[in-house]
Amino acid sequence: MVVIDQHVLWTFFASLFGFVLLYIIRRNNNANNRKLKKKNSPQQRVDNNSFTDGEFRHVNGSDSGTDVIVVGAGVAGAALAYTLGKDGRRVHVIERDLTEPDRIVGELLQPGGYLKLVELGLEDCMEEIDAQRVLGYALFKEGKNTKLSYPLEKFHSDVSGRSFHNGRFIQRMREKAATLSNVKLEQGIVTSLLEENGTIRGVQYKTKDGQEHTAYAPLTIVCDGCFSNLRRALCNPKVDVPSCFVGLVLENCQLPFANHGHVILADPSPILFYPISGTEVRCLVDVPGQKLPSIANGEMAKYLKTMVAPQIPPELHDAFVSAIDKGNIRTMPNRSMPADPHPTPGALLMGDAFNMRHPLTGGGMTVALSDIVVLRDLLKPLRDLNDAASLSRYLESFYTLRKPVASTINTLAGALYKVFSASPDQARKEMRQACFDYLSLGGIFSTGPVALLSGLNPRPLSLVLHFFAVAIYGVGRLLLPFPSPQRLWIGARLIWGAAGIIFPIIKAEGVRQMFFPATVPAYYRAPSVKSDI
């Protein structure tokens, strides 16, 4: 009996210690959060006639030279082009297709990403696209639910998440970038990077009329998305595809919690719902693995109706089945790829071409916009990009300065996906239940993790502490009121499994760069820039 009491006592003190640490971190973060305020009024409205037949007609710009070539004009490329153009750089953007994209991902921007959008002066791109405010998440599990609100109390009332049609958002940013006379948008396919003595000097590309062209600039930034053909020249891509999203649009239905994303902890993996317009709700069904039921022969519709529909909240069930019957079912592989660059003079990777994480948490655009803020601040003191030696040092600093924020969001996405997915293993089941119950406690137990998820507090140490607080909470649930040998064994496996989930992700991201960036020499190569950690 004494042994049993000791286990209970140690579990209690371990939990108490973890919670005290989390409280201290939260209090320290409050001072930093107060610094983030509403920026100046939105930038001047853009000219909606900047595009003709899918191509920008550059009127006032000079063709005498280019400072930066941007390959791709998605979220990262378009935002980057406007940001660098506003700083006076001459930017040449080459995009495969300038017509409005139609994708089923990249539709939810977390509040932390919205703050970066404001910092870049692009918040007005959320106007006129029927974007919906998102104030938090609702979590569903086996008939129970809990509402998790973003910790927005210290921010301006306009700050929140946003959900929207991805293509509309991208077109607004392209149009805004095109209003700058020193930004040129051109439709074309970049076929290769031009290298000379180990330095990237520009690109070779083919325009839509089939003509081959070359473009030169001291800096080439590759932002050509998850299907990038150019990344292999600039990084060591290790792409993992753990699952696929099956996308549907539900029409004229009401979500159980207005202005919230909805996550259903279903079997075998999560299901997402969030509004993308005033009348449309996006549904994303996660299907583990890369092999999907066939849409053409009706297997997918049968799978969705028999396996998925029974797990949908009653308020959405009929709209979900109706969307299946309409037949507009889309699929998208979910890719994960840690950032593993080999710094190359004259070139940089950004966006999904450089770094991807499971889209469950909607963190991709937040990482991309955060990276753009880091790069903008990094390059500001360097007025002459033709100084190849200085440029290379600054670009190497970028890879270190971005790490803590990006790696926190990446690690959270990978860890949450594994925790939220169903498993026959009893320890994994307990971890999943512990996570749901921990978030349902409210207070710091929900605001801390949601602050990480939202990008408002992307701090690596806070992530690790909360993750293991969930594990300790799960062990406590098992051991109280009476810790049988079987429960002790499951508790030990729970802790071991939690470590097995998060530590490999952290290792892939880079322990030193993620937690101790100041120990990396590149951190000091641009002394005028401070990391956002």
Short mmCIF file of C-alpha atoms in Angstrom, two decimals, residues 83-497:
data_model
loop_
_atom_site.label_atom_id
_atom_site.label_comp_id
_atom_site.label_asym_id
_atom_site.label_seq_id
_atom_site.Cartn_x
_atom_site.Cartn_y
_atom_site.Cartn_z
CA THR A 83 6.48 43.04 -49.51
CA LEU A 84 9.77 43.32 -51.38
CA GLY A 85 8.26 45.63 -53.99
CA LYS A 86 6.98 47.96 -51.27
CA ASP A 87 10.55 48.11 -49.93
CA GLY A 88 11.73 49.39 -53.32
CA ARG A 89 13.05 46.14 -54.80
CA ARG A 90 12.49 45.48 -58.49
CA VAL A 91 10.64 42.16 -58.47
CA HIS A 92 9.91 39.83 -61.39
CA VAL A 93 7.30 37.18 -60.54
CA ILE A 94 6.92 34.16 -62.83
CA GLU A 95 3.79 32.10 -62.20
CA ARG A 96 2.66 28.99 -64.04
CA ASP A 97 -1.01 30.03 -64.13
CA LEU A 98 -2.31 33.48 -63.23
CA THR A 99 -5.97 32.49 -63.39
CA GLU A 100 -7.76 32.01 -60.06
CA PRO A 101 -6.63 28.79 -58.32
CA ASP A 102 -9.18 26.24 -57.14
CA ARG A 103 -7.85 24.28 -54.17
CA ILE A 104 -9.36 22.54 -51.14
CA VAL A 105 -6.58 23.52 -48.72
CA GLY A 106 -5.04 26.84 -47.73
CA GLU A 107 -8.48 28.11 -46.72
CA LEU A 108 -7.95 28.90 -43.03
CA LEU A 109 -5.57 31.56 -41.74
CA GLN A 110 -4.86 31.42 -38.03
CA PRO A 111 -4.89 34.66 -35.96
CA GLY A 112 -1.09 34.61 -35.74
CA GLY A 113 -0.98 34.53 -39.54
CA TYR A 114 -3.51 37.37 -39.73
CA LEU A 115 -1.24 39.49 -37.50
CA LYS A 116 1.61 38.84 -39.95
CA LEU A 117 -0.71 39.82 -42.80
CA VAL A 118 -1.38 43.12 -41.00
CA GLU A 119 2.35 43.61 -40.43
CA LEU A 120 2.93 43.21 -44.17
CA GLY A 121 0.13 45.64 -45.04
CA LEU A 122 -1.96 42.98 -46.78
CA GLU A 123 -4.93 42.72 -44.44
CA ASP A 124 -7.23 44.41 -46.97
CA CYS A 125 -6.82 41.35 -49.20
CA MET A 126 -9.35 39.72 -46.85
CA GLU A 127 -11.97 42.19 -48.06
CA GLU A 128 -14.42 41.52 -50.89
CA ILE A 129 -13.83 37.73 -50.83
CA ASP A 130 -16.59 36.87 -48.33
CA ALA A 131 -13.98 35.76 -45.77
CA GLN A 132 -15.42 34.51 -42.48
CA ARG A 133 -14.12 35.35 -39.01
CA VAL A 134 -12.92 32.32 -37.02
CA LEU A 135 -12.82 32.69 -33.25
CA GLY A 136 -11.67 29.23 -32.21
CA TYR A 137 -12.37 25.53 -32.52
CA ALA A 138 -15.01 23.08 -31.40
CA LEU A 139 -13.76 19.58 -30.61
CA PHE A 140 -16.08 16.56 -30.88
CA LYS A 141 -15.50 13.04 -29.54
CA GLU A 142 -18.01 10.23 -29.10
CA GLY A 143 -21.02 12.49 -28.62
CA LYS A 144 -19.25 15.00 -26.37
CA ASN A 145 -17.91 18.39 -27.42
CA THR A 146 -15.89 21.29 -26.05
CA LYS A 147 -15.38 24.81 -27.39
CA LEU A 148 -11.85 26.21 -27.52
CA SER A 149 -11.67 29.97 -28.09
CA TYR A 150 -8.61 31.81 -29.35
CA PRO A 151 -7.01 33.95 -26.58
CA LEU A 152 -7.77 37.25 -28.33
CA GLU A 153 -8.61 39.41 -25.31
CA LYS A 154 -5.42 41.47 -25.56
CA PHE A 155 -5.73 42.18 -29.28
CA HIS A 156 -7.71 44.61 -31.39
CA SER A 157 -11.25 43.46 -32.16
CA ASP A 158 -10.38 42.91 -35.83
CA VAL A 159 -7.81 40.24 -34.96
CA SER A 160 -9.12 36.70 -35.41
CA GLY A 161 -8.70 33.78 -37.74
CA ARG A 162 -10.10 33.99 -41.26
CA SER A 163 -11.48 31.29 -43.55
CA PHE A 164 -12.17 31.81 -47.24
CA HIS A 165 -11.84 30.51 -50.78
CA ASN A 166 -8.10 30.09 -51.32
CA GLY A 167 -8.20 31.26 -54.94
CA ARG A 168 -10.01 34.51 -54.12
CA PHE A 169 -7.41 35.38 -51.48
CA ILE A 170 -4.51 34.66 -53.82
CA GLN A 171 -6.02 36.78 -56.61
CA ARG A 172 -6.45 39.72 -54.25
CA MET A 173 -2.79 39.52 -53.24
CA ARG A 174 -1.67 39.20 -56.87
CA GLU A 175 -3.71 42.25 -57.78
CA LYS A 176 -2.25 44.24 -54.91
CA ALA A 177 1.30 43.26 -55.82
CA ALA A 178 0.56 44.28 -59.43
CA THR A 179 -0.32 47.83 -58.37
CA LEU A 180 3.36 48.45 -57.58
CA SER A 181 5.20 49.79 -60.62
CA ASN A 182 8.39 47.92 -59.71
CA VAL A 183 6.64 44.51 -59.59
CA LYS A 184 6.17 42.58 -62.81
CA LEU A 185 3.92 39.52 -62.93
CA GLU A 186 4.37 37.19 -65.87
CA GLN A 187 2.77 33.88 -66.72
CA GLY A 188 5.35 31.23 -67.50
CA ILE A 189 6.82 27.90 -66.44
CA VAL A 190 10.28 28.02 -64.88
CA THR A 191 12.18 25.03 -66.23
CA SER A 192 15.52 25.44 -64.46
CA LEU A 193 17.71 27.60 -62.26
CA LEU A 194 20.72 29.23 -63.94
CA GLU A 195 23.88 28.44 -62.02
CA GLU A 196 27.36 29.87 -62.44
CA ASN A 197 30.28 28.80 -60.24
CA GLY A 198 27.93 27.53 -57.55
CA THR A 199 25.82 30.71 -57.48
CA ILE A 200 22.25 30.97 -58.79
CA ARG A 201 22.12 33.85 -61.28
CA GLY A 202 18.51 33.58 -62.46
CA VAL A 203 16.06 31.23 -64.15
CA GLN A 204 15.14 29.83 -67.52
CA TYR A 205 11.42 29.79 -68.25
CA LYS A 206 8.89 29.24 -70.98
CA THR A 207 6.02 31.66 -71.57
CA LYS A 208 2.51 30.56 -72.50
CA ASP A 209 3.24 31.12 -76.20
CA GLY A 210 6.02 28.49 -75.99
CA GLN A 211 8.95 30.92 -76.17
CA GLU A 212 12.05 30.19 -74.08
CA HIS A 213 13.40 33.08 -71.98
CA THR A 214 16.02 33.75 -69.35
CA ALA A 215 15.77 36.18 -66.46
CA TYR A 216 18.65 37.32 -64.25
CA ALA A 217 18.71 38.72 -60.72
CA PRO A 218 21.08 38.65 -57.74
CA LEU A 219 18.41 36.83 -55.71
CA THR A 220 15.98 34.11 -56.84
CA ILE A 221 13.29 32.98 -54.39
CA VAL A 222 11.55 29.71 -55.21
CA CYS A 223 7.92 29.61 -53.99
CA ASP A 224 6.42 27.15 -56.47
CA GLY A 225 4.41 25.16 -53.95
CA CYS A 226 4.14 21.58 -52.75
CA PHE A 227 4.71 20.16 -56.25
CA SER A 228 7.96 22.12 -56.69
CA ASN A 229 10.27 20.88 -59.43
CA LEU A 230 13.10 23.19 -58.34
CA ARG A 231 13.49 22.38 -54.64
CA ARG A 232 15.93 19.50 -55.20
CA ALA A 233 18.60 21.98 -56.27
CA LEU A 234 18.28 23.90 -52.99
CA CYS A 235 17.37 21.39 -50.27
CA ASN A 236 17.23 17.73 -49.32
CA PRO A 237 13.50 16.99 -49.68
CA LYS A 238 12.17 14.22 -47.45
CA VAL A 239 8.47 14.25 -48.26
CA ASP A 240 6.10 12.09 -46.21
CA VAL A 241 2.46 11.57 -47.20
CA PRO A 242 0.70 10.25 -44.06
CA SER A 243 -2.81 10.73 -45.39
CA CYS A 244 -5.09 12.41 -47.93
CA PHE A 245 -7.89 14.92 -47.54
CA VAL A 246 -11.22 14.25 -49.22
CA GLY A 247 -12.92 17.61 -49.72
CA LEU A 248 -16.61 18.49 -49.96
CA VAL A 249 -18.54 21.77 -49.83
CA LEU A 250 -21.69 21.79 -47.69
CA GLU A 251 -24.21 24.44 -48.66
CA ASN A 252 -26.79 26.35 -46.63
CA CYS A 253 -26.18 24.63 -43.32
CA GLN A 254 -25.36 25.96 -39.87
CA LEU A 255 -22.33 24.80 -37.92
CA PRO A 256 -23.08 23.83 -34.29
CA PHE A 257 -20.72 26.61 -33.15
CA ALA A 258 -20.81 29.71 -35.34
CA ASN A 259 -17.47 31.22 -36.42
CA HIS A 260 -15.54 28.19 -35.21
CA GLY A 261 -13.62 25.44 -36.93
CA HIS A 262 -14.93 22.00 -36.03
CA VAL A 263 -12.68 18.97 -35.46
CA ILE A 264 -14.34 15.55 -35.10
CA LEU A 265 -12.07 12.93 -33.52
CA ALA A 266 -13.42 10.21 -35.76
CA ASP A 267 -12.29 6.71 -36.64
CA PRO A 268 -9.79 6.29 -38.24
CA SER A 269 -8.71 9.96 -38.30
CA PRO A 270 -10.04 13.51 -37.87
CA ILE A 271 -12.74 15.27 -39.89
CA LEU A 272 -12.71 19.07 -40.28
CA PHE A 273 -15.48 21.59 -40.90
CA TYR A 274 -15.10 25.36 -41.28
CA PRO A 275 -16.94 28.10 -43.19
CA ILE A 276 -15.39 29.39 -46.43
CA SER A 277 -18.15 31.87 -47.30
CA GLY A 278 -21.45 33.09 -45.94
CA THR A 279 -23.27 30.07 -47.42
CA GLU A 280 -20.58 27.37 -47.75
CA VAL A 281 -18.87 25.07 -45.26
CA ARG A 282 -15.74 23.16 -46.20
CA CYS A 283 -15.54 19.56 -45.04
CA LEU A 284 -12.19 17.75 -45.12
CA VAL A 285 -12.21 14.03 -44.33
CA ASP A 286 -8.77 12.69 -43.48
CA VAL A 287 -8.10 9.24 -44.93
CA PRO A 288 -4.85 7.61 -43.71
CA GLY A 289 -2.40 6.33 -46.32
CA GLN A 290 -2.06 7.21 -49.98
CA LYS A 291 -4.55 4.78 -51.49
CA LEU A 292 -8.06 6.18 -51.65
CA PRO A 293 -11.37 4.58 -52.63
CA SER A 294 -12.16 5.29 -56.28
CA ILE A 295 -14.35 8.31 -56.96
CA ALA A 296 -15.14 7.16 -60.51
CA ASN A 297 -16.76 3.82 -59.62
CA GLY A 298 -18.62 5.11 -56.55
CA GLU A 299 -16.42 3.51 -53.89
CA MET A 300 -15.60 6.91 -52.38
CA ALA A 301 -19.26 7.93 -52.08
CA LYS A 302 -20.03 4.58 -50.43
CA TYR A 303 -17.12 4.98 -48.00
CA LEU A 304 -18.21 8.49 -47.04
CA LYS A 305 -21.84 7.46 -46.50
CA THR A 306 -21.23 4.23 -44.60
CA MET A 307 -18.01 4.92 -42.65
CA VAL A 308 -17.90 8.71 -42.23
CA ALA A 309 -21.50 9.98 -42.20
CA PRO A 310 -22.48 8.12 -38.97
CA GLN A 311 -19.71 10.02 -37.15
CA ILE A 312 -20.81 13.47 -38.34
CA PRO A 313 -22.67 15.75 -35.85
CA PRO A 314 -26.46 15.48 -36.43
CA GLU A 315 -26.70 19.16 -37.40
CA LEU A 316 -24.43 18.53 -40.41
CA HIS A 317 -25.42 14.99 -41.39
CA ASP A 318 -28.03 15.78 -44.06
CA ALA A 319 -25.91 18.51 -45.68
CA PHE A 320 -22.94 16.12 -45.70
CA VAL A 321 -24.91 13.38 -47.49
CA SER A 322 -26.35 15.94 -49.92
CA ALA A 323 -22.82 17.13 -50.79
CA ILE A 324 -21.80 13.53 -51.52
CA ASP A 325 -24.80 13.08 -53.82
CA LYS A 326 -23.86 16.19 -55.77
CA GLY A 327 -20.66 14.40 -56.68
CA ASN A 328 -18.14 17.23 -56.45
CA ILE A 329 -15.64 15.24 -54.40
CA ARG A 330 -12.04 16.48 -54.42
CA THR A 331 -8.88 14.90 -53.01
CA MET A 332 -5.50 16.23 -51.95
CA PRO A 333 -2.45 14.38 -50.54
CA ASN A 334 -1.32 15.71 -47.15
CA ARG A 335 2.42 16.24 -47.33
CA SER A 336 4.93 16.77 -44.57
CA MET A 337 8.49 17.90 -45.25
CA PRO A 338 10.94 19.31 -42.68
CA ALA A 339 13.05 22.26 -43.80
CA ASP A 340 16.45 20.86 -44.73
CA PRO A 341 18.18 23.43 -46.97
CA HIS A 342 21.68 23.45 -48.29
CA PRO A 343 22.36 27.21 -48.44
CA THR A 344 23.04 28.25 -52.02
CA PRO A 345 24.38 31.70 -52.96
CA GLY A 346 21.82 33.71 -54.87
CA ALA A 347 18.78 31.56 -54.07
CA LEU A 348 16.26 30.89 -51.33
CA LEU A 349 13.32 28.52 -50.80
CA MET A 350 10.04 29.59 -49.23
CA GLY A 351 6.49 28.36 -48.68
CA ASP A 352 5.44 24.78 -49.38
CA ALA A 353 8.37 24.34 -51.76
CA PHE A 354 10.60 24.59 -48.69
CA ASN A 355 8.69 23.32 -45.68
CA MET A 356 5.37 21.47 -45.20
CA ARG A 357 3.43 20.08 -42.28
CA HIS A 358 0.14 18.17 -41.94
CA PRO A 359 -2.65 20.69 -42.72
CA LEU A 360 -4.79 19.56 -39.77
CA THR A 361 -3.88 22.69 -37.77
CA GLY A 362 -4.01 25.15 -40.66
CA GLY A 363 -0.52 26.49 -39.92
CA GLY A 364 0.98 26.59 -43.41
CA MET A 365 0.11 30.18 -44.32
CA THR A 366 1.13 31.40 -40.87
CA VAL A 367 4.60 29.87 -41.35
CA ALA A 368 4.92 31.35 -44.85
CA LEU A 369 3.87 34.87 -43.78
CA SER A 370 6.11 34.69 -40.70
CA ASP A 371 9.03 33.71 -42.96
CA ILE A 372 8.32 36.70 -45.20
CA VAL A 373 8.44 39.07 -42.21
CA VAL A 374 11.78 37.57 -41.15
CA LEU A 375 13.21 37.89 -44.67
CA ARG A 376 11.93 41.45 -45.11
CA ASP A 377 13.55 42.61 -41.88
CA LEU A 378 16.71 40.70 -42.70
CA LEU A 379 17.18 42.26 -46.12
CA LYS A 380 16.27 45.86 -45.22
CA PRO A 381 19.82 46.89 -44.20
CA LEU A 382 21.23 45.26 -47.36
CA ARG A 383 20.38 47.79 -50.03
CA ASP A 384 22.66 46.30 -52.70
CA LEU A 385 21.71 42.69 -53.37
CA ASN A 386 24.59 42.42 -55.84
CA ASP A 387 26.95 42.14 -52.87
CA ALA A 388 26.98 38.34 -53.19
CA ALA A 389 29.09 37.67 -50.09
CA SER A 390 26.89 39.75 -47.76
CA LEU A 391 23.71 38.38 -49.34
CA SER A 392 24.82 34.78 -48.74
CA ARG A 393 25.53 35.47 -45.06
CA TYR A 394 22.15 37.11 -44.60
CA LEU A 395 20.30 34.29 -46.34
CA GLU A 396 21.99 31.70 -44.16
CA SER A 397 20.81 33.69 -41.14
CA PHE A 398 17.25 33.44 -42.45
CA TYR A 399 17.23 29.66 -42.09
CA THR A 400 18.19 29.99 -38.41
CA LEU A 401 16.01 32.97 -37.49
CA ARG A 402 12.83 31.34 -38.82
CA LYS A 403 13.32 28.07 -36.99
CA PRO A 404 11.72 28.52 -33.54
CA VAL A 405 8.36 29.78 -34.87
CA ALA A 406 8.17 27.51 -37.92
CA SER A 407 9.33 24.41 -36.07
CA THR A 408 6.84 24.93 -33.24
CA ILE A 409 3.93 25.08 -35.70
CA ASN A 410 5.30 22.13 -37.68
CA THR A 411 5.83 19.97 -34.60
CA LEU A 412 2.38 20.75 -33.23
CA ALA A 413 0.75 19.78 -36.53
CA GLY A 414 2.53 16.43 -36.72
CA ALA A 415 2.01 15.58 -33.05
CA LEU A 416 -1.68 16.54 -32.97
CA TYR A 417 -2.42 14.51 -36.08
CA LYS A 418 -0.97 11.40 -34.47
CA VAL A 419 -2.71 12.01 -31.14
CA PHE A 420 -6.07 12.76 -32.78
CA SER A 421 -5.99 9.67 -34.99
CA ALA A 422 -7.63 6.49 -33.71
CA SER A 423 -5.46 3.52 -32.73
CA PRO A 424 -6.11 -0.02 -31.47
CA ASP A 425 -3.31 0.47 -28.92
CA GLN A 426 -4.73 1.10 -25.44
CA ALA A 427 -2.00 3.60 -24.50
CA ARG A 428 -2.70 5.65 -27.66
CA LYS A 429 -6.43 5.55 -26.87
CA GLU A 430 -5.71 6.89 -23.39
CA MET A 431 -3.52 9.67 -24.84
CA ARG A 432 -6.28 10.67 -27.25
CA GLN A 433 -8.86 10.78 -24.46
CA ALA A 434 -6.45 12.62 -22.17
CA CYS A 435 -5.92 15.28 -24.83
CA PHE A 436 -9.67 15.82 -25.23
CA ASP A 437 -10.23 15.96 -21.47
CA TYR A 438 -7.20 18.23 -20.88
CA LEU A 439 -8.44 20.77 -23.43
CA SER A 440 -11.92 20.55 -21.92
CA LEU A 441 -10.58 21.71 -18.54
CA GLY A 442 -10.51 25.32 -19.79
CA GLY A 443 -8.26 28.06 -18.43
CA ILE A 444 -4.57 27.66 -19.13
CA PHE A 445 -5.15 24.04 -20.13
CA SER A 446 -7.02 25.17 -23.25
CA THR A 447 -5.68 28.70 -23.85
CA GLY A 448 -2.06 27.52 -23.79
CA PRO A 449 -2.43 24.85 -26.51
CA VAL A 450 -4.83 27.04 -28.54
CA ALA A 451 -2.31 29.92 -28.40
CA LEU A 452 0.22 27.53 -29.92
CA LEU A 453 -2.24 26.30 -32.52
CA SER A 454 -3.29 29.82 -33.50
CA GLY A 455 0.27 31.04 -33.99
CA LEU A 456 -0.19 33.67 -31.26
CA ASN A 457 2.42 32.00 -29.03
CA PRO A 458 4.59 29.74 -31.21
CA ARG A 459 7.20 28.90 -28.58
CA PRO A 460 8.93 25.51 -28.60
CA LEU A 461 9.27 25.14 -24.83
CA SER A 462 5.59 25.89 -24.25
CA LEU A 463 4.70 23.22 -26.82
CA VAL A 464 6.80 20.53 -25.15
CA LEU A 465 5.53 21.37 -21.67
CA HIS A 466 1.89 21.27 -22.73
CA PHE A 467 2.38 18.05 -24.66
CA PHE A 468 3.88 16.24 -21.69
CA ALA A 469 1.36 17.86 -19.33
CA VAL A 470 -1.29 16.07 -21.41
CA ALA A 471 0.63 12.81 -21.04
CA ILE A 472 1.03 13.27 -17.26
CA TYR A 473 -2.65 14.13 -17.01
CA GLY A 474 -3.43 10.91 -18.86
CA VAL A 475 -1.27 8.92 -16.44
CA GLY A 476 -2.98 10.60 -13.50
CA ARG A 477 -6.38 9.56 -14.88
CA LEU A 478 -5.14 5.97 -15.06
CA LEU A 479 -3.60 5.83 -11.59
CA LEU A 480 -6.42 7.46 -9.67
CA PRO A 481 -8.11 6.35 -7.53
CA PHE A 482 -6.35 2.97 -7.53
CA PRO A 483 -3.24 2.23 -9.66
CA SER A 484 -3.44 -1.43 -10.62
CA PRO A 485 -0.39 -3.08 -12.22
CA GLN A 486 -2.13 -3.07 -15.61
CA ARG A 487 -2.87 0.65 -15.35
CA LEU A 488 0.73 1.34 -14.30
CA TRP A 489 1.91 -0.52 -17.39
CA ILE A 490 -0.47 1.40 -19.69
CA GLY A 491 0.64 4.67 -18.06
CA ALA A 492 4.29 3.88 -18.69
CA ARG A 493 3.50 3.03 -22.32
CA LEU A 494 1.54 6.28 -22.61
CA ILE A 495 4.56 8.37 -21.56
CA TRP A 496 6.83 6.30 -23.81
CA GLY A 497 4.39 6.69 -26.72
#
